Tab-separated table of C-alpha atoms in Angstrom:
chain	number	residue	atom	x	y	z
A	12	MET	CA	182.872	14.622	83.920
A	13	LYS	CA	183.513	14.539	80.080
A	14	MET	CA	185.219	11.618	78.740
A	15	ILE	CA	188.346	11.713	76.696
A	16	HIS	CA	187.992	11.009	72.856
A	17	GLN	CA	190.161	10.265	70.187
A	18	SER	CA	189.714	13.411	68.081
A	19	THR	CA	192.939	12.796	66.179
A	20	ALA	CA	192.509	9.058	65.495
A	21	ASN	CA	192.253	9.334	61.745
A	22	ASP	CA	195.426	11.598	61.590
A	23	LYS	CA	198.490	9.471	62.152
A	24	PHE	CA	202.061	9.236	60.976
A	25	LYS	CA	202.190	7.427	57.655
A	26	ASN	CA	204.838	5.216	58.548
A	27	LYS	CA	207.664	4.195	60.860
A	28	TRP	CA	210.240	6.705	59.553
A	29	GLY	CA	207.768	9.569	59.743
A	30	PHE	CA	207.293	8.851	63.405
A	31	ILE	CA	211.214	8.466	64.041
A	32	ILE	CA	212.136	11.506	62.238
A	33	ALA	CA	209.363	13.403	64.075
A	34	CYS	CA	210.815	12.171	67.298
A	35	ILE	CA	214.215	13.074	66.329
A	36	GLY	CA	213.073	16.476	65.403
A	37	SER	CA	211.481	16.742	68.909
A	38	SER	CA	214.673	15.535	70.409
A	39	VAL	CA	217.378	17.533	68.405
A	40	GLY	CA	217.074	21.038	69.840
A	41	MET	CA	218.985	23.971	71.736
A	42	ALA	CA	220.333	21.361	74.309
A	43	ASN	CA	222.225	19.773	71.506
A	44	ILE	CA	223.638	22.861	70.110
A	45	TRP	CA	224.383	25.320	72.833
A	46	LEU	CA	224.962	22.997	75.671
A	47	PHE	CA	226.279	19.398	74.739
A	48	PRO	CA	229.645	20.674	73.279
A	49	TYR	CA	230.303	22.598	76.351
A	50	ARG	CA	229.487	19.770	78.525
A	51	ILE	CA	231.896	17.475	76.653
A	52	GLY	CA	234.802	19.940	77.269
A	53	GLU	CA	233.739	20.693	80.653
A	54	PHE	CA	233.686	17.071	81.926
A	55	GLY	CA	236.665	15.223	80.325
A	56	GLY	CA	236.274	15.385	76.584
A	57	ALA	CA	235.729	12.017	75.189
A	58	ALA	CA	235.548	10.660	78.623
A	59	PHE	CA	232.217	12.228	79.094
A	60	LEU	CA	230.988	10.489	76.164
A	61	ILE	CA	231.101	7.046	77.881
A	62	PRO	CA	228.614	7.846	80.716
A	63	TYR	CA	226.491	10.005	78.188
A	64	ILE	CA	226.153	7.088	75.831
A	65	LEU	CA	225.582	4.565	78.504
A	66	PHE	CA	222.682	6.867	79.717
A	67	VAL	CA	221.367	7.355	76.292
A	68	ILE	CA	221.169	3.546	75.840
A	69	LEU	CA	219.564	3.227	79.459
A	70	ILE	CA	217.043	5.901	79.016
A	71	GLY	CA	216.226	5.221	75.355
A	72	TYR	CA	215.554	1.565	75.940
A	73	THR	CA	213.268	2.136	79.134
A	74	GLY	CA	212.018	5.662	79.524
A	75	VAL	CA	211.646	6.542	75.654
A	76	ILE	CA	209.969	3.065	74.750
A	77	GLY	CA	207.640	3.483	77.753
A	78	GLU	CA	206.312	6.951	76.717
A	79	MET	CA	206.012	5.860	73.076
A	80	ALA	CA	204.117	2.753	74.066
A	81	PHE	CA	202.078	4.599	76.622
A	82	GLY	CA	200.747	7.114	74.091
A	83	ARG	CA	200.115	4.243	71.389
A	84	SER	CA	198.350	1.926	73.704
A	85	MET	CA	195.973	4.587	75.189
A	86	GLN	CA	195.491	6.146	71.664
A	87	THR	CA	195.604	9.683	73.098
A	88	GLY	CA	198.051	12.463	74.350
A	89	PRO	CA	199.012	12.858	78.078
A	90	LEU	CA	196.003	14.185	79.448
A	91	GLY	CA	193.829	11.397	78.125
A	92	ALA	CA	196.545	8.819	78.470
A	93	PHE	CA	196.932	9.212	82.253
A	94	THR	CA	192.977	9.430	82.718
A	95	LYS	CA	192.660	6.087	80.862
A	96	ALA	CA	195.299	4.376	82.956
A	97	PHE	CA	193.703	5.405	86.297
A	98	GLN	CA	190.383	4.403	84.827
A	99	MET	CA	191.746	0.983	84.046
A	100	LYS	CA	192.655	0.592	87.748
A	101	LYS	CA	189.539	2.074	88.999
A	102	GLU	CA	191.338	4.669	90.755
A	103	GLY	CA	189.137	7.372	89.405
A	104	SER	CA	189.549	9.489	86.067
A	105	ARG	CA	189.613	12.682	87.944
A	106	ILE	CA	193.086	11.609	89.518
A	107	GLY	CA	194.442	10.588	86.132
A	108	GLU	CA	193.319	13.781	84.674
A	109	LEU	CA	194.856	15.913	87.512
A	110	ILE	CA	198.159	14.064	86.991
A	111	GLY	CA	198.030	14.188	83.270
A	112	LEU	CA	197.836	18.094	83.529
A	113	ILE	CA	201.293	18.232	85.028
A	114	PRO	CA	203.245	17.231	81.693
A	115	VAL	CA	200.818	19.256	79.568
A	116	ILE	CA	201.490	22.269	81.587
A	117	GLY	CA	205.121	21.510	81.606
A	118	SER	CA	205.225	21.238	77.785
A	119	LEU	CA	203.403	24.504	77.454
A	120	GLY	CA	205.524	26.205	79.855
A	121	ILE	CA	208.705	25.164	78.033
A	122	ALA	CA	207.101	26.082	74.712
A	123	ILE	CA	206.297	29.653	76.057
A	124	GLY	CA	210.140	30.111	76.682
A	125	TYR	CA	211.291	28.274	73.587
A	126	SER	CA	209.114	30.504	71.319
A	127	VAL	CA	211.049	33.385	72.417
A	128	VAL	CA	214.250	31.643	71.391
A	129	ILE	CA	212.754	30.752	68.002
A	130	GLY	CA	212.180	34.588	67.589
A	131	TRP	CA	215.875	35.324	68.080
A	132	ILE	CA	216.923	32.617	65.628
A	133	LEU	CA	214.647	34.072	63.056
A	134	ARG	CA	216.209	37.674	63.791
A	135	TYR	CA	219.748	36.384	63.334
A	136	LEU	CA	218.901	34.352	60.188
A	137	PHE	CA	217.429	37.634	58.771
A	138	SER	CA	220.793	39.560	59.912
A	139	SER	CA	222.733	36.860	58.140
A	140	ILE	CA	220.796	37.373	54.905
A	141	THR	CA	221.031	40.895	54.807
A	142	GLY	CA	224.664	40.802	55.883
A	143	SER	CA	224.305	43.061	58.866
A	144	ILE	CA	225.625	40.146	61.088
A	145	VAL	CA	228.998	40.439	59.729
A	146	ARG	CA	229.108	44.362	60.348
A	147	THR	CA	227.978	44.455	63.912
A	148	GLU	CA	230.494	46.092	66.096
A	149	ASP	CA	229.389	44.703	69.425
A	150	ALA	CA	227.729	41.375	69.368
A	151	GLY	CA	226.867	41.490	72.979
A	152	ALA	CA	225.218	44.719	72.905
A	153	GLU	CA	223.026	43.697	69.992
A	154	PHE	CA	221.856	40.596	71.555
A	155	GLY	CA	221.371	42.366	74.890
A	156	ALA	CA	218.905	44.656	73.118
A	157	LEU	CA	217.127	41.979	71.605
A	158	ALA	CA	216.880	39.845	74.677
A	159	SER	CA	215.663	42.779	76.944
A	160	ASN	CA	212.194	43.122	78.174
A	161	PHE	CA	209.834	43.201	75.359
A	162	GLY	CA	212.737	43.201	73.159
A	163	SER	CA	211.915	40.835	70.333
A	164	ILE	CA	207.975	40.965	70.050
A	165	PRO	CA	207.840	41.026	66.336
A	166	TRP	CA	210.157	38.274	65.804
A	167	HIS	CA	208.836	36.285	68.544
A	168	THR	CA	205.360	36.589	67.089
A	169	LEU	CA	206.596	35.798	63.604
A	170	GLY	CA	208.374	32.560	64.669
A	171	LEU	CA	205.379	31.342	66.611
A	172	VAL	CA	202.945	32.053	63.780
A	173	ILE	CA	205.366	30.047	61.381
A	174	VAL	CA	205.309	27.006	63.717
A	175	LEU	CA	201.469	27.152	64.295
A	176	LEU	CA	201.006	27.338	60.512
A	177	CYS	CA	203.144	24.145	60.000
A	178	MET	CA	201.036	22.490	62.646
A	179	SER	CA	197.618	23.591	61.229
A	180	PHE	CA	198.035	20.843	58.411
A	181	GLY	CA	197.772	18.070	60.986
A	182	VAL	CA	200.059	15.213	61.991
A	183	ALA	CA	200.798	13.432	58.588
A	184	LYS	CA	200.551	16.419	56.364
A	185	GLY	CA	201.901	18.992	58.855
A	186	ILE	CA	204.228	17.666	61.466
A	187	GLU	CA	205.520	14.648	59.647
A	188	LYS	CA	206.095	16.363	56.337
A	189	ILE	CA	207.899	19.382	58.026
A	190	ASN	CA	210.197	17.016	60.129
A	191	LYS	CA	210.928	14.947	56.990
A	192	PHE	CA	212.240	18.099	55.219
A	193	MET	CA	213.829	20.008	58.340
A	194	MET	CA	215.612	17.070	59.877
A	195	PRO	CA	217.554	15.769	56.979
A	196	ALA	CA	218.257	19.414	55.973
A	197	PHE	CA	219.607	20.085	59.482
A	198	PHE	CA	222.146	17.237	59.181
A	199	VAL	CA	223.361	18.138	55.653
A	200	LEU	CA	223.658	21.880	56.437
A	201	PHE	CA	225.674	20.949	59.632
A	202	LEU	CA	227.772	18.461	57.849
A	203	LEU	CA	228.745	21.168	55.121
A	204	LEU	CA	229.630	23.581	58.090
A	205	ALA	CA	231.808	20.853	59.636
A	206	VAL	CA	233.782	20.412	56.492
A	207	GLN	CA	234.464	24.177	56.159
A	208	VAL	CA	235.339	24.449	59.972
A	209	ALA	CA	237.813	21.671	59.633
A	210	ARG	CA	239.744	23.654	57.096
A	211	LEU	CA	240.280	26.579	59.519
A	212	PRO	CA	243.729	27.101	61.134
A	213	GLY	CA	243.556	26.465	64.779
A	214	ALA	CA	240.530	24.263	64.747
A	215	SER	CA	242.471	21.364	66.050
A	216	ALA	CA	242.311	22.972	69.426
A	217	GLY	CA	238.639	22.812	69.299
A	218	TYR	CA	238.714	19.093	68.475
A	219	GLU	CA	241.362	18.438	71.222
A	220	TYR	CA	239.044	20.193	73.742
A	221	MET	CA	236.149	18.156	72.788
A	222	PHE	CA	237.598	14.693	72.270
A	223	ARG	CA	240.891	14.466	74.247
A	224	PRO	CA	239.917	11.925	77.113
A	225	ASP	CA	240.587	13.157	80.543
A	226	TRP	CA	239.981	9.844	82.235
A	227	SER	CA	240.156	11.411	85.723
A	228	ALA	CA	236.858	13.083	85.120
A	229	MET	CA	235.264	9.644	85.237
A	230	LEU	CA	235.936	9.683	88.887
A	231	ASN	CA	234.091	12.919	89.292
A	232	PRO	CA	230.472	12.279	90.302
A	233	LYS	CA	229.477	15.440	88.605
A	234	THR	CA	230.515	13.921	85.306
A	235	TRP	CA	227.945	11.067	85.775
A	236	VAL	CA	225.379	13.526	87.061
A	237	TYR	CA	225.438	15.853	84.143
A	238	ALA	CA	225.928	13.031	81.679
A	239	MET	CA	222.653	11.519	82.926
A	240	GLY	CA	220.786	14.990	82.820
A	241	GLN	CA	222.075	15.706	79.342
A	242	ALA	CA	220.838	12.305	78.018
A	243	PHE	CA	217.586	12.480	80.024
A	244	PHE	CA	216.560	15.959	78.691
A	245	SER	CA	218.055	15.481	75.136
A	246	LEU	CA	215.844	12.530	74.485
A	247	SER	CA	212.702	14.731	75.278
A	248	LEU	CA	211.542	12.812	78.213
A	249	ALA	CA	208.713	14.811	79.801
A	250	GLY	CA	205.573	12.441	79.797
A	251	SER	CA	204.115	14.713	77.182
A	252	GLY	CA	205.644	15.077	73.619
A	253	THR	CA	206.787	11.527	73.169
A	254	VAL	CA	203.552	10.367	74.513
A	255	VAL	CA	201.343	12.430	72.081
A	256	TYR	CA	203.565	11.368	69.099
A	257	GLY	CA	203.109	7.809	70.318
A	258	SER	CA	199.465	8.147	70.163
A	259	TYR	CA	199.766	8.860	66.433
A	260	LEU	CA	201.942	5.847	65.834
A	261	ASN	CA	200.447	2.669	64.220
A	262	LYS	CA	200.270	-0.637	65.848
A	263	ASP	CA	202.593	-2.490	63.537
A	264	VAL	CA	205.582	-0.284	64.297
A	265	ASP	CA	208.412	-1.713	66.656
A	266	ILE	CA	209.026	0.723	69.294
A	267	LEU	CA	212.223	-0.544	70.413
A	268	SER	CA	213.731	-0.217	67.024
A	269	SER	CA	212.128	3.100	66.787
A	270	ALA	CA	213.730	4.395	70.182
A	271	LYS	CA	217.093	2.928	69.080
A	272	ASN	CA	217.005	5.212	65.964
A	273	VAL	CA	215.967	8.347	67.871
A	274	ALA	CA	218.863	7.844	70.383
A	275	ILE	CA	221.367	7.343	67.765
A	276	PHE	CA	220.382	10.321	65.518
A	277	ASP	CA	219.915	12.614	68.619
A	278	THR	CA	223.293	11.880	69.743
A	279	LEU	CA	224.992	12.463	66.276
A	280	ALA	CA	223.379	15.560	66.069
A	281	ALA	CA	224.797	16.771	69.331
A	282	ILE	CA	228.295	15.587	68.261
A	283	LEU	CA	227.769	17.068	64.760
A	284	ALA	CA	226.859	20.450	66.377
A	285	GLY	CA	229.955	20.387	68.532
A	286	ILE	CA	232.391	19.684	65.806
A	287	VAL	CA	231.020	22.854	64.052
A	288	ILE	CA	230.750	25.116	66.770
A	289	ILE	CA	233.725	24.389	69.394
A	290	PRO	CA	236.532	24.283	66.784
A	291	ALA	CA	235.276	27.496	65.000
A	292	VAL	CA	235.303	29.113	68.449
A	293	PHE	CA	238.951	27.998	69.135
A	294	ALA	CA	240.082	28.853	65.608
A	295	TYR	CA	239.705	32.670	66.536
A	296	ASN	CA	240.786	32.324	70.257
A	297	THR	CA	237.404	32.758	71.753
A	298	ALA	CA	236.483	31.277	75.015
A	299	PRO	CA	233.831	28.433	74.638
A	300	ASN	CA	230.812	28.841	76.624
A	301	SER	CA	227.178	27.513	76.687
A	302	GLY	CA	223.549	28.721	76.350
A	303	PRO	CA	222.230	31.645	74.559
A	304	GLY	CA	225.485	33.566	74.756
A	305	LEU	CA	227.313	30.927	72.732
A	306	LEU	CA	224.794	30.919	69.931
A	307	PHE	CA	224.077	34.741	69.704
A	308	ILE	CA	227.166	36.562	70.870
A	309	THR	CA	230.335	34.078	70.449
A	310	ILE	CA	229.256	32.630	67.111
A	311	PRO	CA	228.282	36.100	65.579
A	312	THR	CA	231.785	37.350	66.878
A	313	VAL	CA	233.562	34.181	65.080
A	314	ILE	CA	231.424	34.659	61.924
A	315	GLN	CA	232.808	38.140	61.330
A	316	ASN	CA	236.301	36.628	61.024
A	317	LEU	CA	235.446	33.607	58.902
A	318	PRO	CA	236.036	33.325	55.174
A	319	PHE	CA	232.509	33.529	53.540
A	320	GLY	CA	231.147	34.324	57.065
A	321	ARG	CA	227.899	35.662	55.760
A	322	LEU	CA	227.178	32.416	53.896
A	323	PHE	CA	228.346	30.562	56.972
A	324	ALA	CA	225.894	32.542	59.186
A	325	VAL	CA	222.989	31.764	56.740
A	326	ILE	CA	223.457	28.123	56.791
A	327	PHE	CA	224.174	27.968	60.416
A	328	PHE	CA	221.085	29.955	61.587
A	329	LEU	CA	218.904	28.090	59.077
A	330	ALA	CA	219.941	24.761	60.354
A	331	VAL	CA	219.272	26.028	64.045
A	332	LEU	CA	215.913	27.377	63.036
A	333	PHE	CA	215.076	24.032	61.538
A	334	ALA	CA	216.083	22.269	64.966
A	335	GLY	CA	213.992	24.867	67.000
A	336	VAL	CA	210.975	24.623	64.828
A	337	THR	CA	210.679	20.865	64.969
A	338	SER	CA	211.194	20.978	68.614
A	339	LEU	CA	208.603	23.643	69.275
A	340	MET	CA	206.045	21.691	67.146
A	341	ASN	CA	206.449	18.901	69.519
A	342	LEU	CA	206.131	20.890	72.709
A	343	LEU	CA	203.137	22.660	71.502
A	344	GLU	CA	201.331	19.427	70.235
A	345	SER	CA	200.599	18.100	73.934
A	346	PRO	CA	198.471	21.002	74.827
A	347	VAL	CA	196.709	21.244	71.390
A	348	GLU	CA	195.793	17.704	71.431
A	349	ALA	CA	194.640	18.003	74.968
A	350	LEU	CA	192.139	20.673	73.830
A	351	GLN	CA	191.081	18.678	70.932
A	352	THR	CA	190.423	15.377	73.000
A	353	ARG	CA	188.969	17.014	76.231
A	354	PHE	CA	186.863	19.538	74.715
A	355	HIS	CA	186.277	18.265	71.139
A	356	LEU	CA	187.609	21.456	69.629
A	357	PRO	CA	188.711	21.667	65.972
A	358	ARG	CA	192.526	21.608	65.404
A	359	LYS	CA	192.789	25.165	64.170
A	360	LEU	CA	190.802	26.576	66.999
A	361	SER	CA	192.848	24.556	69.541
A	362	LEU	CA	196.157	25.955	67.817
A	363	ALA	CA	194.783	29.579	68.159
A	364	ILE	CA	194.051	29.075	71.722
A	365	VAL	CA	197.358	27.640	72.588
A	366	GLY	CA	199.151	30.134	70.313
A	367	ILE	CA	197.428	33.087	72.066
A	368	VAL	CA	198.423	31.587	75.461
A	369	THR	CA	201.957	31.195	74.376
A	370	LEU	CA	202.393	34.584	72.924
A	371	GLY	CA	200.446	36.267	75.695
A	372	VAL	CA	202.544	34.842	78.398
A	373	GLY	CA	205.596	34.839	76.436
A	374	VAL	CA	205.959	38.544	75.709
A	375	PHE	CA	206.107	39.100	79.503
A	376	VAL	CA	208.745	36.398	79.729
A	377	GLU	CA	211.003	38.154	77.365
A	378	GLY	CA	213.946	39.500	78.945
A	379	ASP	CA	214.992	39.234	82.644
A	380	LEU	CA	212.293	36.487	83.352
A	381	LEU	CA	213.328	34.168	80.625
A	382	SER	CA	215.988	32.328	82.273
A	383	ALA	CA	214.248	31.838	85.637
A	384	TRP	CA	211.096	30.827	83.735
A	385	MET	CA	212.803	28.016	81.785
A	386	ASP	CA	215.004	26.849	84.582
A	387	SER	CA	211.764	26.569	86.782
A	388	ILE	CA	209.823	24.652	84.468
A	389	SER	CA	213.007	22.391	83.386
A	390	ILE	CA	214.004	21.618	86.953
A	391	TYR	CA	210.552	21.246	88.672
A	392	VAL	CA	207.873	20.281	86.220
A	393	ILE	CA	209.562	18.436	83.109
A	394	PRO	CA	211.359	15.653	85.021
A	395	LEU	CA	208.354	15.242	87.270
A	396	GLY	CA	206.155	14.552	84.145
A	397	ALA	CA	208.579	11.918	82.823
A	398	LEU	CA	208.712	10.309	86.352
A	399	LEU	CA	204.899	10.293	86.523
A	400	ALA	CA	204.601	8.696	82.942
A	401	GLY	CA	207.129	5.982	83.921
A	402	ILE	CA	205.225	5.192	87.310
A	403	THR	CA	201.944	5.189	85.661
A	404	MET	CA	203.042	3.038	82.695
A	405	PHE	CA	205.156	0.540	84.578
A	406	TRP	CA	203.515	0.525	87.928
A	407	VAL	CA	200.022	1.705	87.659
A	408	CYS	CA	199.163	-0.197	84.378
A	409	GLY	CA	201.430	-3.058	85.470
A	410	SER	CA	204.037	-5.098	84.053
A	411	ARG	CA	201.885	-7.292	81.588
A	412	PHE	CA	200.158	-4.302	80.248
A	413	ALA	CA	203.508	-2.394	79.553
A	414	ARG	CA	205.083	-5.559	78.176
A	415	ASN	CA	202.120	-6.161	75.795
A	416	ALA	CA	202.184	-2.471	74.668
A	417	ILE	CA	206.036	-2.514	74.017
A	418	GLN	CA	205.985	-5.977	72.302
A	419	GLU	CA	203.106	-4.872	69.775
A	420	GLY	CA	204.468	-4.552	66.157
A	421	ARG	CA	207.813	-6.441	67.229
A	422	LYS	CA	208.532	-10.049	65.839
A	423	LYS	CA	211.235	-10.734	68.264
A	424	PRO	CA	210.039	-11.177	71.966
A	425	VAL	CA	211.169	-8.566	74.271
A	426	GLY	CA	213.700	-9.979	76.976
A	427	LYS	CA	213.236	-10.536	80.610
A	428	TRP	CA	215.366	-7.412	81.078
A	429	LEU	CA	212.252	-5.116	80.550
A	430	GLU	CA	210.543	-5.272	83.893
A	431	PRO	CA	213.591	-4.628	86.280
A	432	MET	CA	215.145	-2.107	83.912
A	433	THR	CA	211.923	0.001	83.485
A	434	LYS	CA	210.073	-0.438	86.948
A	435	TYR	CA	213.275	-0.128	89.137
A	436	VAL	CA	216.257	1.260	87.210
A	437	PHE	CA	214.490	3.819	84.957
A	438	CYS	CA	212.066	5.114	87.607
A	439	GLY	CA	215.136	5.469	89.883
A	440	VAL	CA	216.979	7.418	87.293
A	441	ALA	CA	213.928	9.735	86.890
A	442	VAL	CA	213.749	10.267	90.797
A	443	ALA	CA	217.596	10.937	90.602
A	444	VAL	CA	217.265	13.552	87.780
A	445	TYR	CA	214.553	15.192	89.605
A	446	ILE	CA	216.420	15.400	92.982
A	447	LEU	CA	219.738	16.235	91.612
A	448	GLY	CA	218.295	18.822	89.258
A	449	ILE	CA	216.971	20.655	92.253
A	450	PHE	CA	220.181	20.393	94.238
A	451	PHE	CA	222.389	21.568	91.343
A	452	GLY	CA	220.058	24.140	90.006
A	453	GLY	CA	219.505	22.178	86.710
A	454	ILE	CA	221.509	19.297	85.218
A	455	GLY	CA	220.315	19.367	81.495
């Protein structure tokens, strides 16, 4: 069997903030924009924020730090990391490699569907620039045509090519630089939109929908289940993207501090998206919803009535594009890095292979299959990858290894809470997310 090599060893994040911003870019995506605001309103307004923030803290300080440290300590992405972990325990590299394939396949699977969505965003950004978005008579019919079978191949292809080109410059000059531009731009653009939306008559109903606490919702078990799922998936736990980004992290960086910042800014991004979208929807007496319908039907309908609607649309879809591109880069990086390390392929060739597979499968996923495809991967594969990463890091590698890996680069000693919270609580949460996701048909 071929051994895993560190083909990207000389290409790392330049500093702590390059890594943190890239991880924020990975976390801030469609779940923040088209799902989180709806979840707040659905499960008790501000009351939902309490269990959500509790789960963000819990998962951020256990699962996220575990995946970051797992990648850094093994100095390779998920395929190599799992292989090395099982080699350490003399369980056989073959077992580790087979387990490591699960998160890589999950990451590629989500990327296939995500690339279709990036194509939709590009199409709506183009319509915003040309002004056709404010002249559309039936937003539902227009999106229906785009989201039909083979309905967005040119935009789908263009979006994927743009992302692959960004990634072709490597980690420091590509992923890090793109994230350092796109993530701050995302926050600035959404802040501008939030100020504009706050001036709309009737926007207060949207703020009330989001933030008026219904404390009785705290007694509803579903509130806690969906808060847990939203936090889990929003922080990009999958045993893949955070692991591979961790493998590009220098030894002198404090992982606990990095995870804290990722959790804070990911939560801020979700709330910021909510205070832009939901008040705008309520200002024009449109029912709030979630998913692609919110982004590509409800918002374009609202934009037609907004003052300076065309400018609003350009800023909005540009910001959403930035969030989508940074997330898709992270999803694609795991399979790309796996090809580089396992088969010693050049980065550009690895990108080409992954791009061909992503587009080749993606064109057949467009339309009727997309929702089922994304649900299947996110319910059955993604949380399984996160669970396997937690078990491997905290159980297979062992408590001493995990503690040393997390302590590296940190001046203050990690407390005694680490072992029970990671081995038992986090792994228990990961099991719960997996089982409840299957039971409810998805919780994040």
